mmCIF file of N, CA and C in Angstrom:
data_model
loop_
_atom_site.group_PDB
_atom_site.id
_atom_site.type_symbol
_atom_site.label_atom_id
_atom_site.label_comp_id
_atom_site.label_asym_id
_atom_site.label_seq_id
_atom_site.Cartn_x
_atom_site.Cartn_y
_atom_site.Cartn_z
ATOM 1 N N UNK A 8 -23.382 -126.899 113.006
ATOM 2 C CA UNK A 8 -22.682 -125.665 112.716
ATOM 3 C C UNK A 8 -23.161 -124.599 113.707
ATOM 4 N N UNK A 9 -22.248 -123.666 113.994
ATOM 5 C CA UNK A 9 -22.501 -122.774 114.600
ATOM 6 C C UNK A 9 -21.755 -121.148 114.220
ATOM 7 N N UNK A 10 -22.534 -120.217 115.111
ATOM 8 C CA UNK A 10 -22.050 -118.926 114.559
ATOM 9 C C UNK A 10 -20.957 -118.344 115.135
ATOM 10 N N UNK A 11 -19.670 -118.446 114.509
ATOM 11 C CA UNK A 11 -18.548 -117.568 114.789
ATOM 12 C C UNK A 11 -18.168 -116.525 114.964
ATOM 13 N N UNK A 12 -17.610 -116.116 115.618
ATOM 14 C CA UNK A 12 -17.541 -114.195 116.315
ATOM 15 C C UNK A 12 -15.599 -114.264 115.631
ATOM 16 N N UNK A 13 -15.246 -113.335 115.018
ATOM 17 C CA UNK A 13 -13.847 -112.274 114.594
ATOM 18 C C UNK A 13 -13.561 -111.959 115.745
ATOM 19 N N UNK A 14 -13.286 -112.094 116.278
ATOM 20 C CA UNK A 14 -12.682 -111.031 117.453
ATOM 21 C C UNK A 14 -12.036 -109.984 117.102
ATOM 22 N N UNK A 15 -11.430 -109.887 115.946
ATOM 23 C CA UNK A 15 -10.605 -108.918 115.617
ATOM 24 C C UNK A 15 -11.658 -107.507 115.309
ATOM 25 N N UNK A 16 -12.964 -108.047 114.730
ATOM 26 C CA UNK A 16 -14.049 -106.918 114.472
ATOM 27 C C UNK A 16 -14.779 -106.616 115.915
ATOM 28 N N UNK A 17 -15.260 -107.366 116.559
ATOM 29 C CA UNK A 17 -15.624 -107.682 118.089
ATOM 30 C C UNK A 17 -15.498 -106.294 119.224
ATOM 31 N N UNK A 18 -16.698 -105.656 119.354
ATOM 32 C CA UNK A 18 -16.345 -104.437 119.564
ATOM 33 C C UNK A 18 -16.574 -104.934 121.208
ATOM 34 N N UNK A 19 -17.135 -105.854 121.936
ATOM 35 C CA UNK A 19 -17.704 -106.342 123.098
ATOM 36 C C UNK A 19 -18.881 -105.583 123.399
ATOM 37 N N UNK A 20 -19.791 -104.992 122.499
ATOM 38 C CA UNK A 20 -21.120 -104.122 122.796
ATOM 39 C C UNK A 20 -22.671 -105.050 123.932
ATOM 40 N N UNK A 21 -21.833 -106.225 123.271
ATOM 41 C CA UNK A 21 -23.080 -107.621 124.062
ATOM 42 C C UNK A 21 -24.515 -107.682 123.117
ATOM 43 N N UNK A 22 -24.483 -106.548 122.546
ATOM 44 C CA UNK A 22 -25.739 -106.419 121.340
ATOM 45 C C UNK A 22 -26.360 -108.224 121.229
ATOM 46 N N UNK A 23 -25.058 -108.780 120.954
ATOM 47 C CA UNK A 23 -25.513 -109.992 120.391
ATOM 48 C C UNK A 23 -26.177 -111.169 121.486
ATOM 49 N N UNK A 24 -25.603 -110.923 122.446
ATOM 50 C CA UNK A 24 -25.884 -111.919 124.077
ATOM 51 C C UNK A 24 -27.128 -111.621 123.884
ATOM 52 N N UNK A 25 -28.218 -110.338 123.734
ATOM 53 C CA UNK A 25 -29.593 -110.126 123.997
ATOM 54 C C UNK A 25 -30.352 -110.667 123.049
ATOM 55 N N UNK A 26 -29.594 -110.607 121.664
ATOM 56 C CA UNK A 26 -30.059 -111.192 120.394
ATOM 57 C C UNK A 26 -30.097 -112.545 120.473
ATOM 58 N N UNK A 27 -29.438 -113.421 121.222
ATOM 59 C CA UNK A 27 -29.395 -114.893 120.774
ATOM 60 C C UNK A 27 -31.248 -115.515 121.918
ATOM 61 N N UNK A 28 -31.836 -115.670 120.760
ATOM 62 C CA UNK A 28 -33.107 -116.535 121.526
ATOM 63 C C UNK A 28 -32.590 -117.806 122.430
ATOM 64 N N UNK A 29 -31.687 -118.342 122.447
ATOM 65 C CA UNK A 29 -31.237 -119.824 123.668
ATOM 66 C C UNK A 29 -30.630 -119.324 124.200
ATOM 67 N N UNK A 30 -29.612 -118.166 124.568
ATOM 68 C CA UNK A 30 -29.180 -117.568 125.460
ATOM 69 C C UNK A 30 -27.033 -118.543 125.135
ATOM 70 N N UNK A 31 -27.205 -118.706 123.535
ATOM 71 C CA UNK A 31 -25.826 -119.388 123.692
ATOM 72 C C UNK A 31 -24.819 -118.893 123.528
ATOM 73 N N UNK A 32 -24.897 -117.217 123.690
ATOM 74 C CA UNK A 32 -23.767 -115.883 123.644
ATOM 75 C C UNK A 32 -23.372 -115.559 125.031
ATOM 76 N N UNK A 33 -22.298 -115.694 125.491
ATOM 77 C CA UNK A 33 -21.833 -114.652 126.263
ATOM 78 C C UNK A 33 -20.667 -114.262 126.040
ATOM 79 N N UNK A 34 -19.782 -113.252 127.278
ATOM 80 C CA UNK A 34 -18.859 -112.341 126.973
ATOM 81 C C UNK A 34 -17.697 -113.385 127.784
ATOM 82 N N UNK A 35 -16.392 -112.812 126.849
ATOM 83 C CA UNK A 35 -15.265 -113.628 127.493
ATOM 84 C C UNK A 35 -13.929 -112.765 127.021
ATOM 85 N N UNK A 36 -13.530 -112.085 127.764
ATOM 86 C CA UNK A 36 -12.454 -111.270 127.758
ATOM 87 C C UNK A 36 -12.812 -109.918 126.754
ATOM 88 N N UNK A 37 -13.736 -109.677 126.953
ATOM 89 C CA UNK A 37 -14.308 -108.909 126.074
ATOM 90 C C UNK A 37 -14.837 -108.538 124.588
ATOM 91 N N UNK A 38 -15.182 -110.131 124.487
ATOM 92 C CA UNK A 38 -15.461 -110.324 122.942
ATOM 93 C C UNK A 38 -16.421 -111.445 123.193
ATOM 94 N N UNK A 39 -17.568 -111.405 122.181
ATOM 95 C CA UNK A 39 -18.269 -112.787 122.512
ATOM 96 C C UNK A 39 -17.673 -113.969 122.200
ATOM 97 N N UNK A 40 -18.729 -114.717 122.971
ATOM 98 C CA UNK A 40 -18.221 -116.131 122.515
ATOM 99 C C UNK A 40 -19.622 -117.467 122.336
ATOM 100 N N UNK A 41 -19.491 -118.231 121.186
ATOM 101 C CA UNK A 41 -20.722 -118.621 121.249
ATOM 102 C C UNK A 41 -20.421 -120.044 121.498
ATOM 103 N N UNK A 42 -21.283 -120.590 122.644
ATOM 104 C CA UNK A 42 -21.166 -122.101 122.707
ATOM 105 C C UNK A 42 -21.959 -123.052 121.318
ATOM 106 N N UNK A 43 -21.134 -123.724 121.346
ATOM 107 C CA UNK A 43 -21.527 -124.255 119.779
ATOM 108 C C UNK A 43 -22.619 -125.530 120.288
ATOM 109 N N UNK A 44 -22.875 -126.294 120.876
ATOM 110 C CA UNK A 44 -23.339 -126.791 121.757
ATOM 111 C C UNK A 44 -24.819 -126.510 122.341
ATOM 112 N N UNK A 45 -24.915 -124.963 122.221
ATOM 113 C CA UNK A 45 -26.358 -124.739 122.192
ATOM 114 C C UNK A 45 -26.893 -123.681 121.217
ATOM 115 N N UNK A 46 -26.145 -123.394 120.179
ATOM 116 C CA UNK A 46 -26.149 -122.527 119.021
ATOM 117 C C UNK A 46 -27.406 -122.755 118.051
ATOM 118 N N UNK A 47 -28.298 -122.849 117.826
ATOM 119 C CA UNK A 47 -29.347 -123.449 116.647
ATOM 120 C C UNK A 47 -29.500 -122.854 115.259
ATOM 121 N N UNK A 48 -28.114 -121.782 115.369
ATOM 122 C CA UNK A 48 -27.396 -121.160 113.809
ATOM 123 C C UNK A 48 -28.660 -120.237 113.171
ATOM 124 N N UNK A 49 -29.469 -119.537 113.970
ATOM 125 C CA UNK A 49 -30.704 -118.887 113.357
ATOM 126 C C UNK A 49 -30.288 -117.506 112.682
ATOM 127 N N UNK A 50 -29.163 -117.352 112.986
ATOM 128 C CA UNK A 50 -28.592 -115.896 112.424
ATOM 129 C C UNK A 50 -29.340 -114.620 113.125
ATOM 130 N N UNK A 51 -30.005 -114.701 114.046
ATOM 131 C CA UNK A 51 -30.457 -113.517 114.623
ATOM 132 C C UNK A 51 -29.337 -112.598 115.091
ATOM 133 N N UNK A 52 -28.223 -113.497 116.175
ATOM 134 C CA UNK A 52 -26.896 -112.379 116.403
ATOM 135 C C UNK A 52 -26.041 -112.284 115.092
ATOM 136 N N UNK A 53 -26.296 -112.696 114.128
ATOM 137 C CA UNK A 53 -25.321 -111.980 112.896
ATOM 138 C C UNK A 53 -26.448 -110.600 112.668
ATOM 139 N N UNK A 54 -27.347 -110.692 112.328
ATOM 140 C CA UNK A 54 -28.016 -109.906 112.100
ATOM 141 C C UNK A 54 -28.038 -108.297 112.739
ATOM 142 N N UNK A 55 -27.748 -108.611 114.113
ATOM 143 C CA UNK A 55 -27.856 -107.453 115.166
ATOM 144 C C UNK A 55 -26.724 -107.448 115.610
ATOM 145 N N UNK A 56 -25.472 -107.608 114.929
ATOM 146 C CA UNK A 56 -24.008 -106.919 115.373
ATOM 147 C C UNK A 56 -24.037 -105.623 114.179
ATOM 148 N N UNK A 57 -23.583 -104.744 115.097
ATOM 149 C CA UNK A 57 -23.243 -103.484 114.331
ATOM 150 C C UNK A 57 -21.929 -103.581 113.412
ATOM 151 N N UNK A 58 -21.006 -104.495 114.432
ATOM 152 C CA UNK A 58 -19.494 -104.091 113.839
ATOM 153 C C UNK A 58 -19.195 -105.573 112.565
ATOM 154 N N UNK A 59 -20.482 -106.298 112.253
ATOM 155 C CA UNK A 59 -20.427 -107.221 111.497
ATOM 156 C C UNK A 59 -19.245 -108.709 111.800
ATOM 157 N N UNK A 60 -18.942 -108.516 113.155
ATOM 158 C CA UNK A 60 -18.183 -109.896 113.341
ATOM 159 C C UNK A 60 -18.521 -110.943 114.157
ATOM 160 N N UNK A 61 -19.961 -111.129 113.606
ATOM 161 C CA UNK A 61 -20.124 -112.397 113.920
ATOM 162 C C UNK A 61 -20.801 -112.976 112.175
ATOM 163 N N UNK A 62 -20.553 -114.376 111.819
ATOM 164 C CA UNK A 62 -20.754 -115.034 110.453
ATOM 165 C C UNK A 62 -21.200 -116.486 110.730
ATOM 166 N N UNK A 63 -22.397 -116.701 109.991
ATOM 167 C CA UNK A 63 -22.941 -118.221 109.965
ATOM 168 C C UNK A 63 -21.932 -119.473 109.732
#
């Protein structure tokens, strides 16, 4: 499992890219995007989005 980003809430702040300890966030048309692939689901970038759209 991995952590899913709303895009629709998705403000593109990157808050979360700095938050992810494996580095499995980046930006893609201006909304994150998380590779699921290297995700280890720790909830740190749910934690540190302001606009609440990212979910375990």
């Amino acid at each position: 499992m991995a952590a899913k980003v709303n895009n629709e809430l998705c403000t593109g702040c990157e808050t979360c890219v700095g938050a992810c300890p494996v580095g499995a966030i980046s930006m893609n048309d201006g909304h994150a995007q998380v590779n699921e692939a290297e995700c280890i689901d720790c909830g740190a970038c749910a934690g540190e989005c302001p606009c609440q759209a990212i979910s375990l």
